[in-house]
Tab-separated table of C-alpha atoms in Angstrom:
chain	number	residue	atom	x	y	z
A	1	MET	CA	59.532	38.103	-53.959
A	2	ASN	CA	58.715	36.363	-57.851
A	3	PHE	CA	61.118	34.034	-59.154
A	4	SER	CA	60.716	32.446	-62.809
A	5	LEU	CA	61.241	29.256	-64.078
A	6	GLU	CA	63.467	30.535	-66.239
A	7	GLN	CA	65.570	32.280	-63.741
A	8	LEU	CA	65.587	28.651	-61.570
A	9	ASN	CA	65.458	27.172	-64.526
A	10	THR	CA	69.163	28.731	-66.386
A	11	PHE	CA	70.582	28.788	-62.231
A	12	VAL	CA	69.701	25.562	-62.109
A	13	ALA	CA	72.328	25.082	-65.620
A	14	VAL	CA	74.935	26.797	-64.741
A	15	TYR	CA	75.571	25.861	-61.293
A	16	GLU	CA	75.715	22.567	-62.776
A	17	GLN	CA	77.765	22.759	-65.334
A	18	GLN	CA	80.001	26.136	-63.893
A	19	ALA	CA	79.584	27.275	-67.077
A	20	PHE	CA	77.703	30.235	-69.333
A	21	SER	CA	78.317	28.762	-72.887
A	22	LYS	CA	77.812	25.528	-70.992
A	23	ALA	CA	75.021	26.189	-69.328
A	24	ALA	CA	73.937	27.544	-72.852
A	25	ILE	CA	74.404	24.705	-75.398
A	26	LYS	CA	72.009	22.639	-72.623
A	27	LEU	CA	69.609	24.994	-72.390
A	28	THR	CA	69.417	25.730	-75.882
A	29	LYS	CA	70.394	29.541	-75.612
A	30	HIS	CA	72.665	31.964	-76.909
A	31	ARG	CA	75.400	32.487	-73.944
A	32	THR	CA	74.426	36.005	-73.666
A	33	THR	CA	71.035	34.997	-72.855
A	34	VAL	CA	72.397	33.293	-69.810
A	35	ALA	CA	74.715	35.648	-69.063
A	36	GLN	CA	71.579	38.528	-68.365
A	37	VAL	CA	69.064	36.283	-67.124
A	38	ILE	CA	71.742	35.488	-64.098
A	39	THR	CA	73.028	38.985	-64.041
A	40	SER	CA	69.077	40.033	-63.952
A	41	LEU	CA	68.506	37.107	-60.741
A	42	GLU	CA	71.480	38.587	-59.333
A	43	ASP	CA	70.539	42.347	-59.346
A	44	GLN	CA	66.868	40.767	-57.945
A	45	LEU	CA	68.372	39.018	-55.013
A	46	ALA	CA	70.853	41.968	-54.328
A	47	ILE	CA	73.422	39.604	-53.869
A	48	THR	CA	76.192	37.494	-56.432
A	49	LEU	CA	75.467	34.083	-56.912
A	50	PHE	CA	78.531	33.720	-59.176
A	51	ASN	CA	81.824	34.799	-59.212
A	52	ARG	CA	83.251	34.884	-62.934
A	53	LEU	CA	86.852	33.456	-63.784
A	54	SER	CA	87.904	33.725	-67.107
A	55	ARG	CA	86.767	30.260	-69.334
A	56	SER	CA	83.975	29.678	-65.808
A	57	VAL	CA	81.725	30.618	-62.940
A	58	GLU	CA	82.447	29.579	-59.779
A	59	PRO	CA	79.256	29.616	-56.729
A	60	THR	CA	79.163	31.289	-53.884
A	61	GLU	CA	77.601	30.328	-50.505
A	62	ASP	CA	74.894	32.209	-51.402
A	63	ALA	CA	74.428	30.095	-54.768
A	64	VAL	CA	75.119	26.330	-53.126
A	65	LEU	CA	71.772	27.755	-51.067
A	66	LEU	CA	69.888	28.879	-53.451
A	67	TYR	CA	70.224	25.949	-55.479
A	68	HIS	CA	68.442	23.483	-53.138
A	69	TYR	CA	65.847	25.267	-53.506
A	70	ALA	CA	65.160	26.272	-56.885
A	71	LYS	CA	66.135	22.531	-57.933
A	72	GLN	CA	63.723	21.610	-55.483
A	73	ILE	CA	61.148	23.803	-56.589
A	74	LEU	CA	61.391	22.527	-60.936
A	75	GLU	CA	61.289	19.132	-60.195
A	76	GLN	CA	57.819	20.197	-58.021
A	77	ALA	CA	56.464	21.481	-61.374
A	78	LYS	CA	57.232	19.062	-63.853
A	79	THR	CA	55.058	16.881	-62.085
A	80	LEU	CA	52.216	19.395	-62.065
A	81	ASP	CA	53.140	18.932	-65.258
A	82	ARG	CA	52.914	15.665	-65.825
A	83	PHE	CA	49.756	15.377	-63.393
A	84	ALA	CA	48.270	18.364	-65.496
A	85	LEU	CA	49.145	16.049	-68.365
A	86	SER	CA	47.714	13.584	-67.427
A	87	LEU	CA	44.004	14.873	-66.995
A	88	SER	CA	43.201	14.924	-70.177
A	89	PHE	CA	44.116	11.273	-71.391
A	90	GLY	CA	42.846	8.972	-70.862
A	91	GLY	CA	44.117	4.434	-70.028
A	92	LEU	CA	46.856	3.563	-70.681
A	93	GLU	CA	47.713	0.806	-73.173
A	94	SER	CA	50.076	-0.489	-71.262
A	95	VAL	CA	52.787	-0.392	-68.710
A	96	THR	CA	55.955	-0.602	-67.238
A	97	ILE	CA	56.837	-1.687	-63.838
A	98	ALA	CA	60.170	-1.986	-62.493
A	99	TYR	CA	61.419	-3.987	-59.664
A	100	ALA	CA	64.809	-5.178	-57.668
A	101	SER	CA	65.188	-8.252	-58.012
A	102	PHE	CA	63.885	-9.212	-53.472
A	103	LEU	CA	60.818	-9.872	-55.514
A	104	PRO	CA	59.843	-13.005	-55.567
A	105	HIS	CA	58.811	-14.228	-58.526
A	106	HIS	CA	54.843	-15.493	-57.957
A	107	VAL	CA	54.565	-11.879	-56.198
A	108	VAL	CA	55.492	-10.722	-60.208
A	109	SER	CA	53.232	-13.938	-61.538
A	110	LYS	CA	49.901	-13.251	-58.899
A	111	ILE	CA	50.793	-8.645	-60.330
A	112	ARG	CA	50.466	-10.059	-63.734
A	113	ARG	CA	47.273	-12.260	-63.455
A	114	GLN	CA	45.508	-9.803	-61.113
A	115	LEU	CA	46.434	-6.851	-64.221
A	116	TYR	CA	45.131	-9.237	-66.395
A	117	GLU	CA	41.592	-9.838	-64.589
A	118	ASP	CA	41.377	-5.685	-63.933
A	119	PHE	CA	42.839	-5.046	-67.532
A	120	PRO	CA	43.043	-8.087	-70.599
A	121	SER	CA	44.395	-5.456	-73.398
A	122	MET	CA	46.738	-3.627	-71.565
A	123	ARG	CA	50.428	-5.085	-72.714
A	124	VAL	CA	52.803	-5.052	-69.389
A	125	ASN	CA	56.484	-4.936	-68.781
A	126	PHE	CA	58.456	-6.007	-66.071
A	127	LEU	CA	62.038	-5.305	-65.912
A	128	VAL	CA	64.061	-5.503	-62.849
A	129	ARG	CA	66.635	-2.483	-62.571
A	130	THR	CA	67.637	-1.160	-59.338
A	131	LYS	CA	66.620	2.170	-57.335
A	132	PRO	CA	68.675	4.425	-58.662
A	133	GLU	CA	67.174	3.415	-61.750
A	134	ILE	CA	63.567	3.309	-61.159
A	135	LYS	CA	63.865	6.150	-59.417
A	136	ALA	CA	65.238	7.555	-63.138
A	137	GLY	CA	62.645	6.066	-65.334
A	138	ILE	CA	59.843	7.452	-63.152
A	139	GLU	CA	61.133	10.667	-63.846
A	140	ASP	CA	62.156	10.830	-67.143
A	141	GLY	CA	58.145	8.588	-67.603
A	142	SER	CA	59.341	5.196	-69.358
A	143	ILE	CA	58.515	3.260	-65.983
A	144	HIS	CA	55.176	3.509	-64.696
A	145	PHE	CA	55.477	1.963	-60.801
A	146	GLY	CA	58.003	0.829	-59.039
A	147	ILE	CA	57.797	-1.560	-56.078
A	148	VAL	CA	61.515	-0.801	-54.479
A	149	ASN	CA	62.956	-0.883	-50.876
A	150	ILE	CA	62.984	2.164	-49.340
A	151	TYR	CA	65.214	0.795	-45.780
A	152	GLU	CA	67.368	4.277	-45.395
A	153	SER	CA	65.210	6.054	-48.268
A	154	LYS	CA	64.241	9.351	-47.870
A	155	VAL	CA	60.875	10.770	-49.187
A	156	ILE	CA	61.207	12.075	-53.180
A	157	ASN	CA	58.533	14.438	-53.406
A	158	SER	CA	58.605	14.162	-57.133
A	159	ILE	CA	57.225	9.862	-56.868
A	160	ASP	CA	54.321	8.846	-55.907
A	161	PHE	CA	54.749	7.056	-52.509
A	162	THR	CA	52.562	4.296	-50.828
A	163	PHE	CA	53.822	1.901	-48.403
A	164	LEU	CA	53.654	-1.671	-48.876
A	165	GLY	CA	54.503	-3.166	-45.256
A	166	ASN	CA	57.530	-5.145	-44.157
A	167	MET	CA	58.596	-7.895	-45.868
A	168	PRO	CA	59.779	-10.313	-43.720
A	169	PHE	CA	63.148	-12.529	-45.175
A	170	VAL	CA	64.302	-16.035	-43.109
A	171	PRO	CA	67.468	-18.335	-43.705
A	172	PHE	CA	66.567	-21.746	-46.204
A	173	ALA	CA	68.867	-24.021	-46.801
A	174	HIS	CA	68.867	-27.597	-48.553
A	175	ALA	CA	66.600	-30.135	-47.014
A	176	GLY	CA	69.120	-32.717	-47.079
A	177	SER	CA	72.297	-29.727	-45.486
A	178	GLU	CA	74.481	-29.907	-42.011
A	179	LEU	CA	72.893	-26.466	-41.499
A	180	SER	CA	69.240	-28.357	-41.911
A	181	THR	CA	69.979	-31.168	-38.809
A	182	LYS	CA	71.274	-28.827	-37.027
A	183	PRO	CA	69.265	-27.366	-33.262
A	184	SER	CA	67.761	-23.988	-33.150
A	185	SER	CA	70.319	-23.360	-30.329
A	186	GLU	CA	73.692	-24.398	-32.872
A	187	ALA	CA	71.778	-22.369	-36.123
A	188	LEU	CA	73.826	-19.553	-36.491
A	189	SER	CA	77.416	-20.670	-35.789
A	190	THR	CA	76.424	-22.896	-38.136
A	191	MET	CA	75.712	-20.629	-40.507
A	192	LYS	CA	78.713	-18.515	-40.013
A	193	SER	CA	80.596	-21.312	-40.711
A	194	LEU	CA	78.717	-21.947	-43.621
A	195	ARG	CA	78.696	-20.061	-47.981
A	196	GLN	CA	76.253	-18.378	-47.907
A	197	PHE	CA	74.776	-16.241	-51.250
A	198	VAL	CA	73.370	-11.828	-50.842
A	199	LEU	CA	71.270	-10.630	-52.432
A	200	LYS	CA	73.213	-7.607	-54.156
A	201	SER	CA	70.238	-5.460	-54.041
A	202	MET	CA	69.904	-5.891	-49.974
A	203	VAL	CA	73.120	-4.734	-49.636
A	204	ASP	CA	73.324	-1.931	-52.691
A	205	ASP	CA	70.339	-0.943	-50.666
A	206	LYS	CA	72.705	-0.391	-47.066
A	207	MET	CA	71.384	-3.310	-44.977
A	208	THR	CA	75.261	-5.426	-45.255
A	209	GLU	CA	75.294	-5.365	-41.550
A	210	LYS	CA	71.026	-6.954	-41.320
A	211	VAL	CA	71.555	-9.475	-43.790
A	212	VAL	CA	75.120	-10.852	-44.097
A	213	VAL	CA	76.303	-13.472	-41.456
A	214	SER	CA	78.683	-15.390	-42.575
A	215	SER	CA	81.734	-14.495	-43.765
A	216	LYS	CA	82.171	-16.706	-46.480
A	217	HIS	CA	78.806	-15.114	-48.103
A	218	GLU	CA	78.938	-13.442	-52.099
A	219	TYR	CA	76.976	-11.559	-53.777
A	220	VAL	CA	74.130	-12.814	-56.425
A	221	ASP	CA	71.721	-10.712	-58.684
A	222	GLN	CA	69.244	-12.896	-58.914
A	223	LEU	CA	66.585	-14.212	-56.502
A	224	ALA	CA	65.850	-17.279	-58.863
A	225	VAL	CA	69.728	-17.928	-58.511
A	226	ILE	CA	70.749	-17.854	-55.484
A	227	ILE	CA	67.426	-19.710	-55.210
A	228	LYS	CA	68.603	-22.947	-57.396
A	229	LEU	CA	72.220	-23.094	-55.480
A	230	VAL	CA	70.674	-22.927	-52.393
A	231	GLN	CA	68.147	-26.311	-54.294
A	232	ASP	CA	71.372	-27.683	-55.152
A	233	ASN	CA	73.686	-27.879	-51.332
A	234	PHE	CA	75.620	-25.133	-52.431
A	235	GLY	CA	74.642	-23.192	-49.401
A	236	TRP	CA	72.466	-21.017	-47.136
A	237	ALA	CA	70.432	-17.395	-47.480
A	238	LEU	CA	68.349	-15.123	-46.416
A	239	LEU	CA	64.757	-15.573	-48.987
A	240	PRO	CA	61.245	-13.851	-48.548
A	241	LYS	CA	59.023	-16.485	-46.221
A	242	SER	CA	56.797	-15.559	-48.837
A	243	ILE	CA	58.122	-18.393	-51.062
A	244	ILE	CA	56.307	-21.369	-49.583
A	245	GLU	CA	53.996	-20.673	-51.472
A	246	SER	CA	55.288	-22.326	-54.825
A	247	GLU	CA	55.663	-25.790	-53.783
A	248	TYR	CA	57.876	-25.706	-56.917
A	249	VAL	CA	60.143	-22.946	-55.724
A	250	THR	CA	60.706	-24.687	-52.632
A	251	GLU	CA	61.402	-27.746	-53.151
A	252	ASN	CA	64.219	-28.764	-50.937
A	253	LEU	CA	63.703	-26.432	-48.944
A	254	VAL	CA	63.178	-25.830	-45.867
A	255	GLU	CA	63.096	-22.430	-43.298
A	256	ILE	CA	66.052	-22.422	-40.003
A	257	LYS	CA	65.161	-22.234	-37.187
A	258	CYS	CA	67.459	-20.247	-34.872
A	259	ASP	CA	67.339	-19.300	-30.937
A	260	GLU	CA	69.577	-16.104	-32.073
A	261	ILE	CA	67.706	-14.478	-34.287
A	262	LYS	CA	63.546	-14.121	-32.637
A	263	GLN	CA	62.249	-11.857	-35.112
A	264	ASP	CA	62.832	-12.153	-39.204
A	265	ILE	CA	64.554	-10.047	-41.399
A	266	MET	CA	62.178	-7.306	-42.106
A	267	VAL	CA	62.657	-5.365	-45.489
A	268	PRO	CA	60.374	-2.355	-45.732
A	269	ILE	CA	58.265	-2.611	-48.960
A	270	SER	CA	56.819	0.518	-51.334
A	271	LEU	CA	55.175	1.202	-54.895
A	272	TRP	CA	56.214	4.220	-56.978
A	273	CYS	CA	54.789	5.951	-59.409
A	274	PRO	CA	54.525	9.804	-61.100
A	275	HIS	CA	51.310	11.869	-60.030
A	276	SER	CA	48.945	10.818	-62.386
A	277	LYS	CA	45.896	10.085	-62.844
A	278	GLN	CA	45.759	7.666	-65.769
A	279	ILE	CA	47.737	5.039	-63.572
A	280	ALA	CA	45.318	5.424	-60.511
A	281	GLN	CA	43.343	2.983	-61.026
A	282	VAL	CA	46.513	0.178	-62.395
A	283	LYS	CA	47.768	1.378	-58.942
A	284	LYS	CA	45.496	0.086	-57.422
A	285	SER	CA	45.235	-3.683	-58.887
A	286	ILE	CA	48.861	-3.570	-58.155
A	287	ILE	CA	47.590	-2.433	-54.419
A	288	LYS	CA	46.300	-5.392	-54.035
A	289	VAL	CA	47.991	-8.270	-55.040
A	290	ALA	CA	51.466	-6.655	-53.193
A	291	ASP	CA	50.115	-6.075	-50.308
A	292	TYR	CA	48.166	-8.777	-49.441
A	293	TYR	CA	51.456	-11.421	-49.598
A	294	ILE	CA	53.750	-9.657	-48.691
A	295	ASN	CA	51.566	-8.749	-44.995
A	296	LYS	CA	49.996	-12.295	-45.608
A	297	SER	CA	53.939	-13.892	-45.332
A	298	ALA	CA	54.341	-11.100	-42.266
A	299	ASN	CA	51.837	-12.625	-39.706
């Protein structure tokens, strides 16, 4: 049984808008045309997709089942269109890279340096964004690459996915703090009683149980702000182990050893981007840097 993209697109619009008139506005079509497409689809399937009410429609159980498949097919069609379009274009003049707030600034800087070496004339924009914002930006074309925490994430067919590795996070505190003077056998109990700064993005990515230790925890959006607060001895925090690469960042900071924490807190990192020939070489440069720093700190 063959379905046209017009049929599926109209069906999805009516399903989401719950009315022929609203779907018609969204599709810039006449209401009668939308209703005819749905009636034709129902005849083709020999089922009823919507119960017609006075000014709206109500999806049937069959419509609910069909919607998820139709939505997926439309997303794949959009992906195919973007990929086909990219085959006819050359390199990009600029790229936009979005990343979650947990990514250390020295890694961002190294990525920029690598891109400068590989593509000297290309402009590069870096943006801090949440995972949903990155997904939406890649799908609408405003973002070319996203570096994200994929803890408990599902596979997204419309986005190219490259697993970069697990970024280790370990406890850090001020070199002169109470916590830094405790033996490893007492570190955990002390951490539980002191103020802890937690990256908000880690909580948004459903890692609360893994990263929140102290009842006196405070959420902060930016990694740089947390580092500064710890440097000023306001509390302690779980920070990327790779920050030891930067002498400036680690000033007055020490890693805290804890008997009860046998392994580093591992955060799975992925590079998201659209399926596109245009950005293939840029992707290789980003992966080269990110893979080195993420996996180096994990060893």
